[in-house]
Short mmCIF file of C-alpha atoms in Angstrom, two decimals:
data_model
loop_
_atom_site.label_atom_id
_atom_site.label_comp_id
_atom_site.label_asym_id
_atom_site.label_seq_id
_atom_site.Cartn_x
_atom_site.Cartn_y
_atom_site.Cartn_z
CA MET A 1 21.39 28.25 87.04
CA HIS A 2 23.89 29.76 84.62
CA GLU A 3 26.55 27.19 85.43
CA LEU A 4 25.88 25.37 82.16
CA SER A 5 26.73 28.46 80.07
CA ILE A 6 29.86 28.92 82.18
CA ILE A 7 30.93 25.34 81.52
CA ALA A 8 30.14 25.76 77.81
CA SER A 9 32.54 28.75 77.69
CA ILE A 10 35.21 26.65 79.41
CA VAL A 11 34.73 23.79 76.94
CA ASP A 12 35.14 26.28 74.04
CA SER A 13 38.32 27.84 75.43
CA VAL A 14 39.97 24.56 76.36
CA THR A 15 39.05 22.94 73.04
CA GLN A 16 40.68 25.89 71.24
CA THR A 17 43.79 25.61 73.38
CA MET A 18 44.04 21.87 72.78
CA ALA A 19 44.26 22.41 69.01
CA ALA A 20 47.88 23.44 69.67
CA TYR A 21 48.60 20.13 71.43
CA PRO A 22 47.59 17.38 69.03
CA GLY A 23 47.61 13.92 70.52
CA SER A 24 47.34 15.26 74.08
CA ARG A 25 44.55 14.68 76.49
CA VAL A 26 43.13 16.94 79.18
CA LYS A 27 43.61 15.62 82.72
CA GLU A 28 42.50 18.59 84.79
CA VAL A 29 40.83 21.95 84.30
CA ARG A 30 41.47 24.40 87.13
CA LEU A 31 39.26 27.36 87.94
CA ARG A 32 39.58 30.28 90.34
CA VAL A 33 36.16 31.31 91.59
CA GLY A 34 35.49 34.18 93.97
CA ALA A 35 33.08 33.60 96.85
CA LEU A 36 30.90 36.38 95.39
CA ALA A 37 30.93 35.07 91.82
CA SER A 38 27.45 33.57 92.29
CA VAL A 39 28.27 30.11 91.06
CA ILE A 40 27.82 26.89 92.98
CA GLU A 41 30.57 24.32 92.77
CA ASP A 42 28.20 21.34 92.86
CA SER A 43 26.30 22.71 89.88
CA LEU A 44 29.55 23.33 88.02
CA GLN A 45 30.64 19.73 88.61
CA PHE A 46 27.26 18.38 87.57
CA CYS A 47 27.20 20.40 84.34
CA TYR A 48 30.85 19.63 83.65
CA GLU A 49 30.29 15.91 83.45
CA ILE A 50 27.44 16.34 80.98
CA ALA A 51 28.83 19.19 78.86
CA THR A 52 32.28 17.68 78.36
CA GLN A 53 30.98 14.46 76.82
CA GLY A 54 32.22 14.02 73.28
CA THR A 55 34.70 16.91 73.66
CA PRO A 56 38.48 16.84 74.28
CA LEU A 57 37.65 17.51 77.95
CA GLU A 58 35.74 14.28 78.43
CA GLY A 59 36.98 12.33 81.43
CA SER A 60 38.98 15.23 82.86
CA ALA A 61 38.60 16.54 86.39
CA LEU A 62 37.34 20.00 87.24
CA ILE A 63 39.23 21.58 90.12
CA VAL A 64 37.54 24.63 91.62
CA LYS A 65 39.50 26.88 93.92
CA ILE A 66 37.22 29.18 95.89
CA LEU A 67 38.74 32.56 96.71
CA PRO A 68 37.48 34.37 99.81
CA VAL A 69 36.27 37.97 99.58
CA SER A 70 39.03 40.35 100.46
CA MET A 71 38.67 44.11 100.81
CA HIS A 72 40.89 47.04 101.57
CA CYS A 73 40.34 48.77 104.90
CA ASP A 74 41.53 52.39 104.96
CA ARG A 75 41.52 52.60 108.71
CA CYS A 76 43.65 49.49 109.17
CA ALA A 77 45.65 50.28 106.01
CA GLN A 78 45.56 46.68 104.89
CA GLU A 79 43.65 44.10 102.92
CA VAL A 80 41.32 42.07 105.09
CA GLU A 81 39.41 38.88 104.45
CA ILE A 82 35.65 39.13 104.97
CA PRO A 83 34.59 36.17 107.08
CA SER A 84 30.84 36.47 106.36
CA LEU A 85 29.06 37.46 103.18
CA GLN A 86 26.24 38.87 105.33
CA SER A 87 28.25 41.82 106.53
CA PHE A 88 30.82 43.78 104.56
CA ARG A 89 32.76 45.17 107.50
CA CYS A 90 36.37 45.03 108.54
CA PRO A 91 36.82 42.07 110.93
CA ILE A 92 39.42 44.12 112.83
CA CYS A 93 37.90 47.60 113.24
CA ASP A 94 34.26 46.99 112.17
CA GLN A 95 34.28 49.77 109.56
CA PRO A 96 31.92 49.17 106.58
CA LEU A 97 33.98 48.39 103.48
CA THR A 98 33.43 48.99 99.76
CA ASP A 99 36.85 48.58 98.16
CA MET A 100 36.86 44.96 97.00
CA ARG A 101 40.17 43.44 95.95
CA GLN A 102 39.14 39.81 95.52
CA GLY A 103 35.91 37.83 95.46
CA ARG A 104 34.27 38.17 92.04
CA GLU A 105 36.78 36.12 90.03
CA LEU A 106 35.47 33.65 87.52
CA GLU A 107 38.66 32.52 85.84
CA LEU A 108 39.99 29.64 83.87
CA ASP A 109 43.37 29.37 85.56
CA SER A 110 45.19 26.48 83.87
CA ILE A 111 44.83 23.01 82.45
CA GLU A 112 46.91 19.95 83.04
CA ILE A 113 47.45 17.93 79.90
CA GLU A 114 49.02 14.58 79.25
CA GLU A 115 51.26 14.62 76.23
CA VAL A 116 51.41 11.50 74.17
CA GLU A 117 54.81 10.98 72.49
CA ALA A 118 54.67 11.77 68.81
CA THR A 119 55.12 8.70 66.71
CA ALA A 120 57.20 8.85 63.54
CA MET B 1 53.91 10.07 78.55
CA THR B 2 54.48 13.41 80.22
CA THR B 3 52.10 15.83 81.80
CA ARG B 4 52.36 19.58 81.69
CA ILE B 5 50.44 22.57 82.95
CA VAL B 6 49.21 25.10 80.43
CA GLU B 7 48.51 28.46 82.06
CA LEU B 8 45.40 30.10 80.62
CA ARG B 9 44.60 32.81 83.16
CA GLN B 10 41.52 34.13 81.42
CA GLY B 11 38.10 35.28 82.48
CA ILE B 12 35.54 32.58 81.79
CA LEU B 13 33.01 35.19 80.69
CA LYS B 14 35.59 37.19 78.76
CA LYS B 15 33.50 37.15 75.60
CA ASN B 16 30.63 38.77 77.47
CA ASP B 17 32.98 41.16 79.30
CA GLU B 18 34.56 42.31 76.03
CA LEU B 19 31.17 42.83 74.40
CA ALA B 20 29.98 44.74 77.47
CA ARG B 21 33.03 46.99 77.37
CA GLY B 22 32.27 47.73 73.71
CA LEU B 23 28.67 48.55 74.58
CA ARG B 24 29.76 50.81 77.44
CA SER B 25 31.96 52.84 75.06
CA ARG B 26 29.09 53.04 72.57
CA PHE B 27 26.67 54.25 75.26
CA GLU B 28 29.14 56.84 76.51
CA ALA B 29 29.88 58.11 73.01
CA ALA B 30 26.14 58.41 72.33
CA GLY B 31 25.56 60.20 75.64
CA VAL B 32 22.85 57.78 76.80
CA LEU B 33 22.65 56.79 80.44
CA VAL B 34 22.09 53.03 80.74
CA LEU B 35 20.63 51.34 83.81
CA ASN B 36 20.32 47.60 84.42
CA LEU B 37 17.39 46.66 86.69
CA VAL B 38 17.79 43.43 88.63
CA SER B 39 15.56 41.74 91.19
CA SER B 40 13.61 38.59 91.88
CA PRO B 41 10.43 37.88 89.88
CA GLY B 42 7.45 39.79 91.24
CA THR B 43 9.33 42.71 92.76
CA GLY B 44 7.49 45.07 90.46
CA LYS B 45 10.32 45.98 88.10
CA THR B 46 7.94 46.44 85.19
CA GLU B 47 5.47 48.57 87.13
CA PHE B 48 8.29 50.70 88.54
CA LEU B 49 9.85 51.08 85.10
CA GLN B 50 6.53 51.90 83.47
CA ARG B 51 6.00 54.76 85.90
CA THR B 52 9.60 55.92 85.50
CA LEU B 53 9.34 55.93 81.69
CA HIS B 54 6.02 57.74 81.79
CA GLU B 55 7.29 60.46 84.09
CA LEU B 56 10.51 60.91 82.12
CA ILE B 57 8.60 61.27 78.87
CA VAL B 58 6.14 63.74 80.40
CA SER B 59 9.14 65.79 81.57
CA GLY B 60 10.44 65.89 77.98
CA ALA B 61 13.26 63.36 78.35
CA LYS B 62 13.87 60.65 75.75
CA ALA B 63 13.80 57.23 77.35
CA ALA B 64 13.66 53.70 75.98
CA ALA B 65 13.68 50.20 77.43
CA LEU B 66 14.81 46.69 76.69
CA VAL B 67 12.98 44.08 78.70
CA GLY B 68 14.18 40.54 79.27
CA ASP B 69 11.93 37.59 79.97
CA LEU B 70 12.10 33.88 79.43
CA GLU B 71 8.93 33.93 77.32
CA THR B 72 6.08 36.31 76.30
CA ASP B 73 6.12 39.98 75.33
CA ASN B 74 3.62 40.96 78.05
CA ASP B 75 6.09 43.24 79.81
CA ALA B 76 7.11 45.00 76.60
CA ARG B 77 3.44 45.68 75.85
CA ARG B 78 2.89 47.05 79.35
CA LEU B 79 5.93 49.29 79.09
CA ALA B 80 5.05 50.52 75.60
CA ALA B 81 1.90 52.02 77.14
CA SER B 82 4.21 54.68 78.59
CA GLY B 83 4.88 55.91 75.04
CA ALA B 84 8.55 54.96 75.16
CA PRO B 85 10.21 52.79 72.52
CA VAL B 86 10.41 49.29 74.02
CA ARG B 87 11.84 46.03 72.81
CA GLN B 88 11.38 42.59 74.29
CA ILE B 89 14.28 40.17 74.63
CA ASN B 90 13.07 36.59 75.00
CA THR B 91 15.84 34.45 76.44
CA HIS B 92 13.94 31.17 75.94
CA GLY B 93 14.95 29.55 79.17
CA ILE B 94 18.19 31.43 79.87
CA CYS B 95 17.99 32.92 83.36
CA HIS B 96 19.78 36.22 82.68
CA LEU B 97 20.54 38.74 79.95
CA GLU B 98 23.93 38.76 78.24
CA ALA B 99 25.71 41.60 76.48
CA GLU B 100 25.24 39.92 73.11
CA MET B 101 21.43 39.89 73.51
CA VAL B 102 21.48 43.58 74.37
CA ALA B 103 23.69 44.43 71.37
CA LYS B 104 21.43 42.47 69.04
CA HIS B 105 18.28 44.23 70.22
CA LEU B 106 19.75 47.71 69.86
CA GLU B 107 19.99 47.40 66.08
CA GLY B 108 18.30 50.26 64.31
CA TRP B 109 17.94 52.42 67.43
CA ASP B 110 19.47 55.88 67.40
CA LEU B 111 21.23 55.82 70.77
CA ALA B 112 22.40 59.41 70.42
CA GLY B 113 18.75 60.46 70.34
CA LEU B 114 18.13 58.92 73.79
CA ASP B 115 18.73 60.31 77.26
CA TYR B 116 18.05 57.09 79.15
CA LEU B 117 18.01 53.41 78.29
CA PHE B 118 16.65 51.00 80.89
CA ILE B 119 17.40 47.31 80.67
CA GLU B 120 14.96 45.24 82.71
CA ASN B 121 16.78 42.00 83.43
CA VAL B 122 15.16 38.59 83.79
CA GLY B 123 13.69 38.21 87.30
CA ASN B 124 16.45 36.32 89.09
CA LEU B 125 18.61 37.17 92.10
CA VAL B 126 21.59 35.03 91.22
CA CYS B 127 22.65 34.81 87.60
CA PRO B 128 22.27 38.40 86.30
CA SER B 129 24.95 39.61 88.72
CA SER B 130 27.67 37.80 86.75
CA TYR B 131 26.86 39.40 83.42
CA ASP B 132 27.95 42.92 82.64
CA LEU B 133 25.61 44.48 80.07
CA GLY B 134 27.62 47.65 79.60
CA GLU B 135 25.37 49.58 81.97
CA LYS B 136 26.54 52.57 83.95
CA ILE B 137 24.23 51.96 86.91
CA ARG B 138 23.02 48.64 88.28
CA VAL B 139 19.77 49.00 90.19
CA ALA B 140 18.78 46.28 92.67
CA LEU B 141 15.08 46.29 93.57
CA LEU B 142 13.47 44.79 96.66
CA SER B 143 9.74 44.76 97.32
CA VAL B 144 8.25 45.07 100.79
CA THR B 145 6.59 41.65 100.35
CA GLU B 146 9.87 39.81 99.92
CA GLY B 147 11.28 39.79 103.42
CA GLU B 148 13.84 42.08 104.94
CA ASP B 149 16.59 39.47 104.89
CA LYS B 150 16.69 39.07 101.10
CA PRO B 151 19.86 41.16 100.76
CA LEU B 152 21.59 38.86 103.28
CA LYS B 153 20.48 35.79 101.35
CA TYR B 154 21.65 37.14 98.00
CA PRO B 155 24.71 39.23 98.87
CA THR B 156 26.24 38.85 95.40
CA LEU B 157 23.47 40.76 93.72
CA TYR B 158 23.03 43.52 96.28
CA ASN B 159 26.79 43.95 96.65
CA SER B 160 27.20 44.53 92.90
CA ALA B 161 24.46 47.18 92.79
CA ASP B 162 25.09 50.92 92.52
CA VAL B 163 21.72 51.91 93.90
CA ALA B 164 18.81 50.12 95.60
CA VAL B 165 15.08 50.67 95.18
CA ILE B 166 12.45 49.41 97.62
CA THR B 167 9.14 48.95 95.81
CA LYS B 168 5.48 48.69 96.85
CA VAL B 169 5.89 50.81 100.00
CA ASP B 170 2.13 51.55 99.80
CA ILE B 171 1.44 48.07 101.19
CA ALA B 172 4.35 48.04 103.66
CA GLU B 173 2.10 48.24 106.69
CA ALA B 174 -0.26 45.51 105.51
CA VAL B 175 2.63 43.06 105.09
CA ALA B 176 4.35 44.17 108.33
CA PHE B 177 7.45 45.32 106.48
CA ASP B 178 10.28 46.06 108.89
CA ARG B 179 11.76 49.11 107.19
CA GLU B 180 14.67 49.68 109.57
CA THR B 181 15.87 46.08 109.24
CA ALA B 182 15.57 46.14 105.45
CA LEU B 183 17.57 49.37 105.17
CA ARG B 184 20.16 48.06 107.59
CA ASN B 185 20.53 44.76 105.70
CA ILE B 186 21.00 46.46 102.34
CA SER B 187 23.64 48.77 103.84
CA GLU B 188 25.38 45.87 105.56
CA ILE B 189 25.88 44.22 102.14
CA ARG B 190 26.65 47.40 100.24
CA PRO B 191 27.84 50.09 102.65
CA GLY B 192 26.97 53.62 101.59
CA ILE B 193 24.51 52.62 98.86
CA ARG B 194 21.72 55.09 98.11
CA ILE B 195 18.28 53.59 98.76
CA PHE B 196 15.00 54.86 97.30
CA GLU B 197 11.69 53.90 98.91
CA THR B 198 9.01 53.94 96.25
CA SER B 199 5.51 53.03 95.21
CA ALA B 200 4.77 52.98 91.49
CA LYS B 201 1.10 52.89 92.45
CA THR B 202 0.90 56.02 94.63
CA GLY B 203 3.99 57.72 93.22
CA ALA B 204 5.68 57.85 96.62
CA GLY B 205 9.42 58.33 96.34
CA MET B 206 9.29 58.75 92.57
CA ALA B 207 10.26 62.43 92.69
CA GLU B 208 13.50 61.60 94.53
CA TRP B 209 14.22 58.79 92.07
CA LEU B 210 13.62 61.03 89.06
CA ALA B 211 15.78 63.77 90.56
CA TYR B 212 18.54 61.19 90.99
CA LEU B 213 18.22 60.15 87.31
CA SER B 214 18.29 63.74 86.18
CA ASP B 215 21.32 64.42 88.36
CA LEU B 216 23.19 61.43 86.89
CA LYS B 217 22.50 62.74 83.44
CA THR B 218 23.86 66.22 84.08
CA ARG B 219 26.88 65.08 86.09
#
């Protein structure tokens, strides 16, 4: 259960970013999470609601995009998506694969903010 | 009111990743080989490490260990019996070690005077796999009592390992350990991985493991 420390890092980064946008509010925080990143979306959402309280992120939505594991297969000379995390083999030629190209991401992709017009 | 998208495109654990990169350079500059031991609680990491440290020290190598636990310094005391310098990291509820904890506990140690530094992670098959500690080799351990399908249940951890160690092989028969299935499952998750079959109690497989360590050091 390290989702809380992950959310705490997100709150820090977004709070820092928001300092450059005074008067704006965070609507959405978007993550890119690899299927092998060992985080559970439900836990992220649960922690998010709690950890954003009293921060500029309060009330915003957390959007988690899960990225499938993709590996390079020499034999097929292409990148292939691994359909099951229980077997790291090429779904086309069945060769065991080690060259991972996607699947461990744990990234803060972007935020959507609502800008409030500056008042004179 | 207008909305806009602000692209951030940054690693969520970038602070840890940057610290780990710094540690890795420090370890390389000091010429110390660093291994991160990960497994579930009860796999026998401490017993395996105690035997490893003892044998390394007897052979004249300089080895030290950092050991992570939620509470207590029991493991550090056990490991210190090997004669190696050992420090305990208490995470107080945190389920994994982070690069910052490692950096903090290295203070005052002469890394250049060490051949090997072992970091025994908190017993957990999920969280430690996300945190780089600056190690060169990540060792995933599996005991014969845990069930042969553990690697399939926790692919993230076994897939991120550089080498696998099966522990407690002395009781394999008593617990009806299916060796072939276990080896196949580990290899299915991490094709080509080297697997050591060991018993810290009888010493089985330890010679191969120590030869591997020595080989890594001279490579």
